[in-house]
Short mmCIF file of C-alpha atoms and ligand atoms in Angstrom, two decimals:
data_model
loop_
_atom_site.label_atom_id
_atom_site.label_comp_id
_atom_site.label_asym_id
_atom_site.label_seq_id
_atom_site.Cartn_x
_atom_site.Cartn_y
_atom_site.Cartn_z
CA MET A 5 25.87 -16.87 -9.20
CA PHE A 6 24.00 -13.84 -7.55
CA SER A 7 22.88 -10.59 -9.04
CA CYS A 8 21.09 -7.89 -7.37
CA SER A 9 20.27 -4.09 -8.10
CA PHE A 10 18.12 -1.57 -6.20
CA GLU A 11 19.62 1.46 -8.09
CA THR A 12 17.71 3.31 -10.73
CA SER A 13 19.74 5.62 -13.15
CA GLU A 14 18.42 8.46 -15.26
CA HIS A 15 18.85 6.52 -18.34
CA ALA A 16 16.74 3.56 -16.82
CA ILE A 17 13.90 5.73 -16.09
CA ASN A 18 13.80 7.15 -19.53
CA THR A 19 13.44 3.86 -21.08
CA MET A 20 11.44 2.22 -18.39
CA ALA A 21 8.57 0.12 -19.46
CA HIS A 22 5.12 0.81 -18.03
CA ILE A 23 3.03 -1.71 -16.20
CA THR A 24 0.54 -3.84 -18.25
CA PHE A 25 -2.67 -5.50 -17.42
CA ASP A 26 -3.61 -8.70 -18.94
CA THR A 27 -7.20 -10.39 -19.22
CA LYS A 28 -6.16 -13.28 -21.41
CA ASN A 29 -6.99 -15.68 -18.47
CA ILE A 30 -10.54 -14.76 -17.92
CA GLU A 31 -11.45 -15.63 -21.53
CA ASN A 32 -13.21 -18.79 -20.24
CA PHE A 33 -15.27 -16.73 -17.95
CA VAL A 34 -15.91 -13.48 -19.63
CA ALA A 35 -16.85 -12.79 -23.42
CA ASP A 36 -15.52 -9.76 -25.38
CA HIS A 37 -18.86 -8.15 -25.62
CA GLU A 38 -19.22 -7.95 -21.88
CA PHE A 39 -16.44 -5.62 -21.81
CA SER A 40 -18.19 -3.31 -24.53
CA GLU A 41 -21.36 -3.52 -22.60
CA MET A 42 -19.51 -2.32 -19.50
CA GLN A 43 -18.12 0.84 -21.28
CA PRO A 44 -21.23 3.08 -20.69
CA LEU A 45 -20.95 2.49 -16.91
CA ILE A 46 -17.32 3.05 -16.84
CA THR A 47 -17.63 6.41 -19.02
CA MET A 48 -20.30 7.49 -16.49
CA ALA A 49 -17.74 6.88 -13.70
CA ASP A 50 -14.94 8.52 -15.30
CA GLN A 51 -16.95 11.60 -15.80
CA GLN A 52 -18.02 11.64 -12.12
CA LEU A 53 -14.45 11.18 -11.21
CA ARG A 54 -12.85 13.69 -13.44
CA ASN A 55 -15.58 16.42 -13.56
CA ARG A 56 -15.72 16.03 -9.77
CA THR A 57 -19.51 15.49 -9.91
CA GLY A 58 -19.57 12.17 -8.02
CA ALA A 59 -20.09 11.68 -4.36
CA GLY A 60 -17.12 12.67 -2.36
CA ALA A 61 -15.56 14.65 -5.16
CA GLU A 62 -13.82 16.86 -2.57
CA TYR A 63 -11.53 13.86 -1.66
CA SER A 64 -10.47 13.26 -5.37
CA ASP A 65 -7.46 15.60 -5.48
CA TRP A 66 -5.13 12.29 -5.66
CA VAL A 67 -6.42 12.19 -9.41
CA THR A 68 -4.01 15.00 -10.34
CA LEU A 69 -1.59 14.66 -7.40
CA PRO A 70 1.36 13.35 -9.55
CA THR A 71 1.52 16.51 -11.45
CA ASP A 72 0.03 18.89 -9.06
CA TYR A 73 1.83 18.37 -5.73
CA ASP A 74 3.54 20.81 -3.54
CA LYS A 75 7.25 21.00 -5.03
CA LYS A 76 8.35 23.15 -2.08
CA GLU A 77 7.22 20.74 0.46
CA PHE A 78 8.75 17.85 -1.58
CA SER A 79 11.98 19.39 -1.27
CA ARG A 80 11.57 19.97 2.27
CA ILE A 81 10.78 16.18 2.70
CA GLN A 82 14.06 15.36 0.87
CA GLU A 83 15.97 17.66 3.17
CA ALA A 84 14.30 16.18 6.25
CA ALA A 85 15.12 12.69 5.20
CA LYS A 86 18.70 13.61 4.88
CA LYS A 87 18.67 15.24 8.24
CA ILE A 88 17.03 12.10 9.81
CA GLN A 89 19.83 9.80 8.06
CA GLN A 90 22.72 12.11 9.53
CA GLU A 91 21.29 12.11 12.95
CA SER A 92 19.64 8.80 13.43
CA LYS A 93 20.07 5.10 12.90
CA ILE A 94 16.28 4.49 13.18
CA LEU A 95 13.15 6.26 12.09
CA VAL A 96 9.96 5.21 14.20
CA VAL A 97 7.16 5.82 11.78
CA ILE A 98 3.74 6.07 13.87
CA GLY A 99 0.45 5.94 11.99
CA ILE A 100 -2.38 3.42 11.27
CA GLY A 101 -4.62 2.70 8.28
CA GLY A 102 -3.85 5.04 5.25
CA SER A 103 -1.29 6.84 7.49
CA TYR A 104 0.76 3.68 7.64
CA LEU A 105 0.02 1.03 4.96
CA GLY A 106 1.50 3.13 1.88
CA ALA A 107 4.82 3.78 3.61
CA LYS A 108 5.18 0.20 4.83
CA MET A 109 4.25 -1.15 1.29
CA ALA A 110 6.88 1.15 -0.37
CA VAL A 111 9.61 0.90 2.09
CA ASP A 112 9.37 -3.02 2.02
CA PHE A 113 9.16 -3.11 -1.83
CA LEU A 114 12.05 -0.64 -2.45
CA ASN A 115 14.59 -1.93 0.04
CA PRO A 116 16.26 -5.22 0.37
CA MET A 117 14.53 -7.87 2.55
CA PHE A 118 15.97 -7.67 5.98
CA ASN A 119 17.00 -4.13 5.51
CA ASN A 120 16.88 -3.29 9.12
CA GLU A 121 19.13 -6.19 9.95
CA LEU A 122 21.81 -5.26 7.43
CA ALA A 123 25.11 -3.63 8.48
CA ASP A 124 25.02 0.33 8.31
CA GLU A 125 27.37 0.45 5.40
CA GLN A 126 25.07 -1.90 3.47
CA ARG A 127 21.95 0.06 3.89
CA GLN A 128 21.12 3.24 1.88
CA GLY A 129 19.06 4.95 4.48
CA VAL A 130 17.77 4.48 8.13
CA LYS A 131 16.27 1.50 9.51
CA ILE A 132 12.37 2.02 9.58
CA TYR A 133 10.26 0.55 12.42
CA PHE A 134 6.46 1.10 12.28
CA ALA A 135 4.42 1.70 15.39
CA GLY A 136 0.95 2.93 16.33
CA ASN A 137 -0.74 0.47 14.04
CA SER A 138 -2.07 -1.74 16.82
CA THR A 139 -3.17 -1.50 20.51
CA SER A 140 -0.65 -4.17 21.60
CA ALA A 141 1.51 -3.37 24.77
CA SER A 142 3.93 -5.94 23.91
CA TYR A 143 4.66 -4.61 20.46
CA LEU A 144 5.69 -1.27 21.90
CA ASN A 145 7.86 -2.57 24.61
CA ASP A 146 9.49 -4.87 22.11
CA LEU A 147 10.30 -1.93 19.84
CA VAL A 148 11.56 0.02 22.71
CA ARG A 149 14.08 -2.79 23.48
CA VAL A 150 15.25 -2.99 19.86
CA ILE A 151 15.87 0.78 19.91
CA GLY A 152 17.91 0.54 23.02
CA ASP A 153 20.68 3.14 22.89
CA GLN A 154 20.60 3.76 19.13
CA ASP A 155 19.84 7.15 17.87
CA PHE A 156 16.34 7.72 16.61
CA SER A 157 13.82 10.10 15.28
CA VAL A 158 9.97 9.81 15.10
CA ASN A 159 7.53 10.59 12.30
CA ILE A 160 4.14 10.81 13.75
CA ILE A 161 1.41 10.64 10.95
CA SER A 162 -2.24 11.36 11.54
CA LYS A 163 -4.64 13.34 9.53
CA SER A 164 -7.06 13.80 12.43
CA GLY A 165 -4.57 13.94 14.91
CA THR A 166 -6.79 12.06 17.34
CA THR A 167 -6.55 8.39 16.50
CA THR A 168 -6.05 6.38 19.46
CA GLU A 169 -3.57 3.76 18.33
CA PRO A 170 -0.93 6.39 16.99
CA SER A 171 -1.55 8.82 19.72
CA ILE A 172 -0.68 6.26 22.42
CA ALA A 173 2.41 5.30 20.58
CA PHE A 174 3.24 8.90 20.04
CA ARG A 175 3.34 9.45 23.83
CA VAL A 176 5.65 6.43 24.34
CA PHE A 177 8.36 7.35 21.71
CA LYS A 178 8.25 11.17 22.53
CA GLN A 179 8.85 10.45 26.29
CA LEU A 180 11.69 8.08 25.12
CA LEU A 181 13.18 10.87 22.98
CA GLU A 182 12.85 13.38 25.92
CA LYS A 183 14.61 11.00 28.31
CA LYS A 184 17.46 10.33 25.87
CA TYR A 185 18.05 13.74 24.35
CA GLY A 186 16.26 16.18 26.77
CA ALA A 187 12.89 18.16 25.96
CA ASP A 188 14.24 20.66 23.47
CA ASN A 189 16.51 18.30 21.46
CA ALA A 190 13.66 15.68 21.42
CA LYS A 191 11.51 18.33 19.60
CA LYS A 192 14.07 18.53 16.76
CA ARG A 193 13.67 14.82 16.14
CA ILE A 194 10.01 14.68 15.86
CA TYR A 195 8.40 15.22 12.36
CA ALA A 196 4.62 15.62 12.43
CA THR A 197 2.56 14.63 9.15
CA THR A 198 -0.94 16.04 9.65
CA ASP A 199 -3.77 18.38 8.65
CA ALA A 200 -2.52 22.00 7.43
CA LYS A 201 -4.97 23.89 9.91
CA HIS A 202 -6.70 21.63 12.37
CA GLY A 203 -6.49 18.74 14.89
CA ALA A 204 -4.72 17.84 18.07
CA LEU A 205 -1.54 16.82 16.44
CA HIS A 206 -1.46 20.20 14.38
CA ASP A 207 -1.94 22.06 17.42
CA GLU A 208 0.65 20.29 19.50
CA ALA A 209 3.23 20.46 16.62
CA GLU A 210 2.67 24.30 16.41
CA ILE A 211 3.05 24.73 20.06
CA GLU A 212 6.06 22.47 20.35
CA GLY A 213 7.78 23.68 17.11
CA TYR A 214 7.99 20.29 15.33
CA GLU A 215 8.89 20.19 11.79
CA THR A 216 5.53 19.52 10.08
CA PHE A 217 4.23 18.23 6.71
CA THR A 218 0.86 18.42 5.29
CA ILE A 219 -1.78 15.79 4.39
CA PRO A 220 -3.74 17.73 1.82
CA ASP A 221 -7.55 18.22 2.53
CA GLY A 222 -8.47 16.67 -0.87
CA VAL A 223 -6.52 13.44 -0.36
CA GLY A 224 -8.17 10.63 1.91
CA GLY A 225 -5.81 8.56 3.99
CA ARG A 226 -5.85 5.47 1.67
CA PHE A 227 -4.97 7.74 -1.35
CA SER A 228 -2.13 9.43 0.62
CA VAL A 229 1.14 7.38 -0.14
CA LEU A 230 2.23 10.01 -2.68
CA THR A 231 2.00 12.84 -0.18
CA ALA A 232 4.11 13.51 2.81
CA VAL A 233 2.46 10.61 4.49
CA GLY A 234 4.24 8.05 2.40
CA LEU A 235 7.22 10.22 0.87
CA LEU A 236 8.94 11.17 4.29
CA PRO A 237 9.45 7.51 5.52
CA ILE A 238 10.25 6.26 2.07
CA ALA A 239 12.82 8.85 1.36
CA ALA A 240 14.27 8.35 4.90
CA SER A 241 14.63 4.56 4.05
CA GLY A 242 16.88 5.66 1.17
CA ALA A 243 14.47 5.10 -1.83
CA ASN A 244 14.10 7.42 -4.49
CA ILE A 245 10.78 9.41 -4.23
CA GLN A 246 11.44 11.46 -7.41
CA ASP A 247 11.22 8.28 -9.39
CA LEU A 248 8.18 7.28 -7.40
CA MET A 249 6.47 10.65 -8.43
CA THR A 250 7.73 10.23 -12.12
CA GLY A 251 6.06 6.71 -12.49
CA ALA A 252 2.63 8.13 -11.10
CA LYS A 253 2.84 11.01 -13.44
CA ASP A 254 3.48 8.81 -16.35
CA ALA A 255 0.45 6.72 -15.33
CA GLN A 256 -1.64 9.60 -14.80
CA GLU A 257 -0.94 10.56 -18.53
CA GLU A 258 -1.45 6.95 -19.66
CA TYR A 259 -4.80 6.41 -17.82
CA SER A 260 -6.28 9.55 -18.84
CA GLU A 261 -8.87 8.27 -21.24
CA SER A 262 -12.40 6.77 -20.40
CA ASP A 263 -12.17 4.08 -23.30
CA ILE A 264 -11.34 0.72 -21.59
CA THR A 265 -9.61 -0.41 -24.81
CA LYS A 266 -6.99 2.38 -24.24
CA ASN A 267 -7.01 2.73 -20.47
CA GLU A 268 -5.79 -0.38 -18.58
CA ALA A 269 -6.81 0.81 -15.10
CA TYR A 270 -10.44 1.17 -16.45
CA LYS A 271 -10.11 -2.10 -18.01
CA TYR A 272 -9.20 -3.70 -14.68
CA ALA A 273 -12.29 -1.84 -13.14
CA ALA A 274 -14.54 -3.33 -15.72
CA ALA A 275 -13.00 -6.82 -15.45
CA ARG A 276 -13.59 -6.67 -11.80
CA ARG A 277 -17.19 -5.34 -12.13
CA ILE A 278 -18.19 -7.98 -14.69
CA LEU A 279 -16.78 -10.99 -12.51
CA TYR A 280 -18.61 -9.38 -9.58
CA ASP A 281 -21.88 -9.35 -11.34
CA LYS A 282 -21.19 -13.06 -12.22
CA GLY A 283 -21.00 -13.83 -8.48
CA TYR A 284 -17.08 -13.52 -7.99
CA THR A 285 -17.37 -11.41 -5.13
CA THR A 286 -14.03 -12.04 -3.46
CA GLU A 287 -10.70 -11.03 -5.02
CA LEU A 288 -7.42 -12.18 -4.03
CA LEU A 289 -4.47 -10.15 -4.69
CA ILE A 290 -1.50 -12.49 -5.49
CA ASN A 291 2.18 -11.86 -5.18
CA TRP A 292 5.19 -13.97 -5.94
CA GLU A 293 7.63 -11.96 -3.81
CA PRO A 294 7.74 -11.75 0.14
CA SER A 295 8.65 -8.15 -0.34
CA MET A 296 5.22 -7.52 -1.93
CA GLN A 297 3.26 -8.78 1.09
CA TYR A 298 2.39 -5.14 2.12
CA LEU A 299 1.44 -4.13 -1.31
CA SER A 300 -1.55 -6.46 -0.81
CA GLU A 301 -2.20 -4.98 2.66
CA TRP A 302 -2.13 -1.38 1.13
CA TRP A 303 -4.32 -2.55 -1.70
CA LYS A 304 -6.89 -4.25 0.65
CA GLN A 305 -7.48 -0.98 2.49
CA LEU A 306 -7.62 0.97 -0.88
CA MET A 307 -10.19 -1.42 -2.27
CA GLY A 308 -12.01 -2.46 0.85
CA GLU A 309 -12.47 1.08 2.31
CA SER A 310 -13.43 2.57 -1.13
CA GLU A 311 -15.98 0.01 -2.28
CA GLY A 312 -17.44 -1.77 0.91
CA LYS A 313 -20.54 0.23 1.34
CA ASN A 314 -24.45 -0.18 1.03
CA GLN A 315 -23.96 -4.01 1.43
CA LYS A 316 -22.01 -3.79 -1.97
CA GLY A 317 -18.42 -4.27 -3.16
CA ILE A 318 -15.66 -6.90 -3.90
CA TYR A 319 -14.41 -8.39 -0.63
CA PRO A 320 -10.59 -7.68 -1.11
CA SER A 321 -8.36 -10.56 0.17
CA SER A 322 -4.77 -11.60 -0.47
CA ALA A 323 -2.43 -14.62 -0.64
CA ASN A 324 1.38 -14.65 -0.70
CA PHE A 325 2.62 -17.35 -3.19
CA SER A 326 3.96 -19.87 -3.22
CA THR A 327 3.81 -19.74 0.87
CA ASP A 328 0.05 -19.71 0.95
CA LEU A 329 -0.34 -22.59 -1.54
CA HIS A 330 0.59 -24.76 1.31
CA SER A 331 -2.26 -23.28 3.30
CA LEU A 332 -4.82 -21.60 1.19
CA GLY A 333 -4.14 -23.47 -1.87
CA GLN A 334 -6.66 -26.29 -1.29
CA TYR A 335 -9.62 -23.77 -0.96
CA ILE A 336 -8.47 -21.71 -3.96
CA GLN A 337 -8.42 -24.80 -5.89
CA GLU A 338 -11.63 -26.54 -4.92
CA GLY A 339 -13.64 -24.29 -2.41
CA ARG A 340 -16.62 -22.12 -2.83
CA ARG A 341 -16.42 -20.76 -6.45
CA ASP A 342 -16.70 -16.95 -5.71
CA LEU A 343 -13.10 -16.20 -5.99
CA PHE A 344 -10.97 -14.50 -8.70
CA GLU A 345 -7.41 -13.73 -8.50
CA THR A 346 -5.29 -10.63 -9.66
CA VAL A 347 -1.72 -11.51 -9.92
CA VAL A 348 0.83 -8.94 -9.66
CA LYS A 349 3.97 -10.51 -11.12
CA LEU A 350 7.29 -8.84 -11.60
CA ASP A 351 8.95 -9.40 -14.89
CA GLU A 352 12.42 -9.15 -13.66
CA PRO A 353 13.36 -9.82 -9.87
CA VAL A 354 15.55 -7.48 -8.28
CA SER A 355 18.10 -10.20 -7.72
CA ASN A 356 18.50 -13.70 -8.97
CA LEU A 357 20.37 -16.89 -8.00
CA ASP A 358 21.38 -20.14 -9.75
CA LEU A 359 20.40 -23.19 -8.05
CA PRO A 360 23.79 -24.47 -6.32
CA HIS A 361 25.23 -27.53 -8.09
CA GLU A 362 25.56 -30.67 -6.08
CA ALA A 363 27.17 -33.95 -7.02
CA GLY A 364 24.59 -36.77 -7.00
CA ASN A 365 20.73 -36.52 -6.94
CA ASN A 366 19.89 -37.34 -3.42
CA ASP A 367 17.65 -34.38 -2.95
CA GLY A 368 15.88 -35.00 -6.33
CA LEU A 369 16.74 -31.55 -7.80
CA GLN A 370 19.16 -32.57 -10.43
CA TYR A 371 16.47 -31.76 -13.12
CA LEU A 372 16.55 -28.18 -12.05
CA GLU A 373 20.20 -27.57 -12.43
CA GLY A 374 21.19 -24.92 -14.97
CA ILE A 375 18.18 -22.79 -14.35
CA THR A 376 17.93 -19.84 -11.93
CA ILE A 377 15.65 -19.87 -8.90
CA ASP A 378 13.54 -16.81 -10.40
CA GLU A 379 12.97 -19.23 -13.39
CA VAL A 380 11.32 -21.72 -10.95
CA ASN A 381 9.31 -18.73 -9.44
CA THR A 382 8.13 -17.97 -12.96
CA LYS A 383 7.13 -21.57 -13.72
CA ALA A 384 5.57 -21.98 -10.50
CA SER A 385 3.37 -18.86 -11.15
CA GLN A 386 2.56 -19.94 -14.75
CA GLY A 387 1.46 -23.47 -13.34
CA VAL A 388 -0.49 -22.26 -10.46
CA THR A 389 -2.44 -19.88 -12.86
CA LEU A 390 -3.31 -22.81 -15.25
CA ALA A 391 -4.29 -24.96 -12.33
CA HIS A 392 -6.60 -22.34 -10.76
CA ILE A 393 -8.23 -21.61 -14.11
CA ASP A 394 -8.91 -25.07 -14.58
CA GLY A 395 -10.36 -25.20 -10.96
CA GLY A 396 -12.73 -22.23 -11.99
CA VAL A 397 -10.75 -19.37 -10.68
CA PRO A 398 -10.79 -16.39 -13.12
CA ASN A 399 -7.23 -14.84 -13.35
CA LEU A 400 -6.29 -11.37 -13.91
CA ALA A 401 -2.66 -10.19 -14.17
CA VAL A 402 -0.71 -7.07 -13.62
CA HIS A 403 2.79 -7.35 -14.99
CA LEU A 404 5.31 -4.97 -13.15
CA PRO A 405 8.34 -4.59 -15.19
CA ALA A 406 10.89 -3.95 -12.10
CA GLN A 407 10.94 -3.69 -8.47
CA ASP A 408 11.76 -0.13 -8.51
CA ALA A 409 10.24 3.33 -7.31
CA TYR A 410 9.18 4.17 -10.96
CA SER A 411 7.17 1.06 -11.27
CA LEU A 412 5.54 1.35 -7.79
CA GLY A 413 4.45 4.98 -8.56
CA TYR A 414 2.88 3.65 -11.69
CA LEU A 415 1.23 0.71 -9.97
CA VAL A 416 -0.38 2.90 -7.09
CA TYR A 417 -1.80 5.34 -9.63
CA PHE A 418 -3.12 2.16 -11.62
CA PHE A 419 -4.92 0.85 -8.72
CA GLU A 420 -6.22 4.37 -7.42
CA MET A 421 -7.91 5.12 -10.86
CA ALA A 422 -9.45 1.72 -10.86
CA VAL A 423 -11.02 1.86 -7.59
CA GLY A 424 -12.06 5.59 -8.11
CA ALA A 425 -14.03 4.48 -11.30
CA SER A 426 -15.09 1.17 -9.67
CA GLY A 427 -16.59 2.75 -6.73
CA TYR A 428 -18.73 4.98 -8.93
CA THR A 429 -19.88 2.04 -10.88
CA PHE A 430 -21.22 0.64 -7.60
CA GLY A 431 -23.17 4.00 -7.10
CA ILE A 432 -21.31 4.53 -3.72
CA ASN A 433 -19.17 7.21 -2.46
CA PRO A 434 -15.70 5.55 -2.90
CA PHE A 435 -14.01 8.45 -0.75
CA ASN A 436 -15.52 8.16 2.58
CA GLN A 437 -15.35 5.49 5.38
CA PRO A 438 -18.24 5.78 7.60
CA GLY A 439 -18.05 2.25 8.87
CA VAL A 440 -14.68 2.80 10.37
CA GLU A 441 -16.22 5.05 12.82
CA ALA A 442 -18.47 2.10 14.35
CA TYR A 443 -15.75 0.45 16.03
CA LYS A 444 -14.24 3.65 17.25
CA THR A 445 -17.61 4.62 18.93
CA ALA A 446 -17.87 1.17 20.67
CA MET A 447 -14.12 1.30 21.78
CA PHE A 448 -14.20 4.90 23.16
CA ALA A 449 -17.43 3.96 25.02
CA LEU A 450 -15.96 1.12 26.75
CA LEU A 451 -12.77 3.14 27.60
CA GLY A 452 -14.93 5.84 28.89
CA LYS A 453 -13.87 8.68 26.60
CA PRO A 454 -15.68 12.01 27.48
CA GLY A 455 -18.48 12.74 25.18
CA TYR A 456 -19.42 8.98 24.62
CA GLU A 457 -21.44 8.73 27.90
CA GLU A 458 -24.69 7.34 26.11
CA ALA A 459 -22.72 4.82 24.14
CA THR A 460 -20.76 3.79 27.31
CA LYS A 461 -24.20 2.86 29.06
CA LYS A 462 -25.42 1.01 25.95
CA PHE A 463 -22.24 -0.95 25.25
CA SER A 464 -21.15 -1.74 28.91
CA ALA A 465 -24.51 -3.12 29.55
CA ARG A 466 -24.06 -5.46 26.65
CA LEU A 467 -20.60 -6.66 28.10
CA THR A 468 -22.18 -7.62 31.50
CA LYS A 469 -24.93 -9.76 30.02
O1 PA5 B 528 -8.21 5.91 4.99
C1 PA5 B 528 -8.46 6.30 6.20
O2 PA5 B 528 -9.12 7.41 6.17
C2 PA5 B 528 -8.12 5.77 7.46
O3 PA5 B 528 -7.64 4.43 7.31
C3 PA5 B 528 -7.25 6.43 8.21
O4 PA5 B 528 -6.02 6.71 7.48
C4 PA5 B 528 -6.75 5.90 9.67
O5 PA5 B 528 -8.18 5.76 10.44
C5 PA5 B 528 -5.96 6.93 10.43
O6 PA5 B 528 -6.39 8.14 10.61
P1 PA5 B 528 -5.80 9.43 10.94
O7 PA5 B 528 -4.69 9.74 9.68
O8 PA5 B 528 -6.79 10.47 11.04
O9 PA5 B 528 -4.94 9.09 12.19
#
């Protein structure tokens, strides 16, 4: 009746299928020759990316990260994850944006739903709670209550070390640790992931003697899930970070050519760009599994922060199906025709369930007896795709063979390569985020941060008008 697997064996890895990308459902919208016409732009983008001649090249070390990462630090991450699991029931992971979304995506995707609610013996690693990703006082208070008297550790993640949201949350949980374990023992439960040389967090970690992990200089926040930023929380959750890196390494090998007939990451970049040029300026990333909701959140940052510059770029949005068919479905089917969808569909669910048998047909479900609930999910996704195509929504598809670390590593690299190339096709720097600073300036000004006096005058005057 019920089957479930979150385990990945060596053998399974060796025979693991890679992800595939499918454009058959844009045939009504895009002709074959449009792909070949896009090739020169993609070739140019590929050269800028790989030869490091494009804007922001100093932040493109993620291209070779799956083969060229710090193996010693990787072992230290695995050791730290074990220590956290031995000493604590909970790891509070503090960070925002690129210092949060990748870990959240992977922890959700690679563990059972409701993992934090499972009994200890049913969970592989510690419970993971995220903090420092909002300015909500209620959220922090509620998390402090959830921790209660349970043993916990903290992983503070910030490249700059000065981001307001995580800095505030860190103070709260650091003081909670100190109250519970005393100042010296609290320090042994704090893991800092930050810049190797600079920043407030780096300096504090050095003074206090926290165990530290490095965010490499050449890897920006939204590309950092395969560094300690993502790897420590993912490993602490009990997921297999070696498989994650192997998947990314195999993807690095597969997506090494500029030819879009051989490189599906670039084919995806080309398809998006062709659709954009035809007026499809919003992309919805679609999933059919609640555990993939944060895949979309991670992807939205990756795409939006990389491409959204100089009044250009595809607006990245998302929908969780079938849930959102009952809210956004009407708009997608019949609203403004500037949307296209990219469906990330699992070929095999991590677990399946037969529809329970019931005598009679009071609920009208007798026609479904004998098929599994995942078959319903698959038929629903096929039907929705057909309806949306008929409604004028081009539909791209990424097939994910399994809900495991190997496939996730593969997928991460697929999207990263696609956006790296895509950014260069737009003629922008895909690796900076100047727009993120605008809100920080206004917020610091209103909070009266030293150094922002001029802005304080300007913004305060606007508030009182
Ligand atoms: O992608 C980015 O660079 C941002 O989203 C950052 O990750 C985010 O602002 C957090 O910054 P930091 O890690 O410096 O605290």
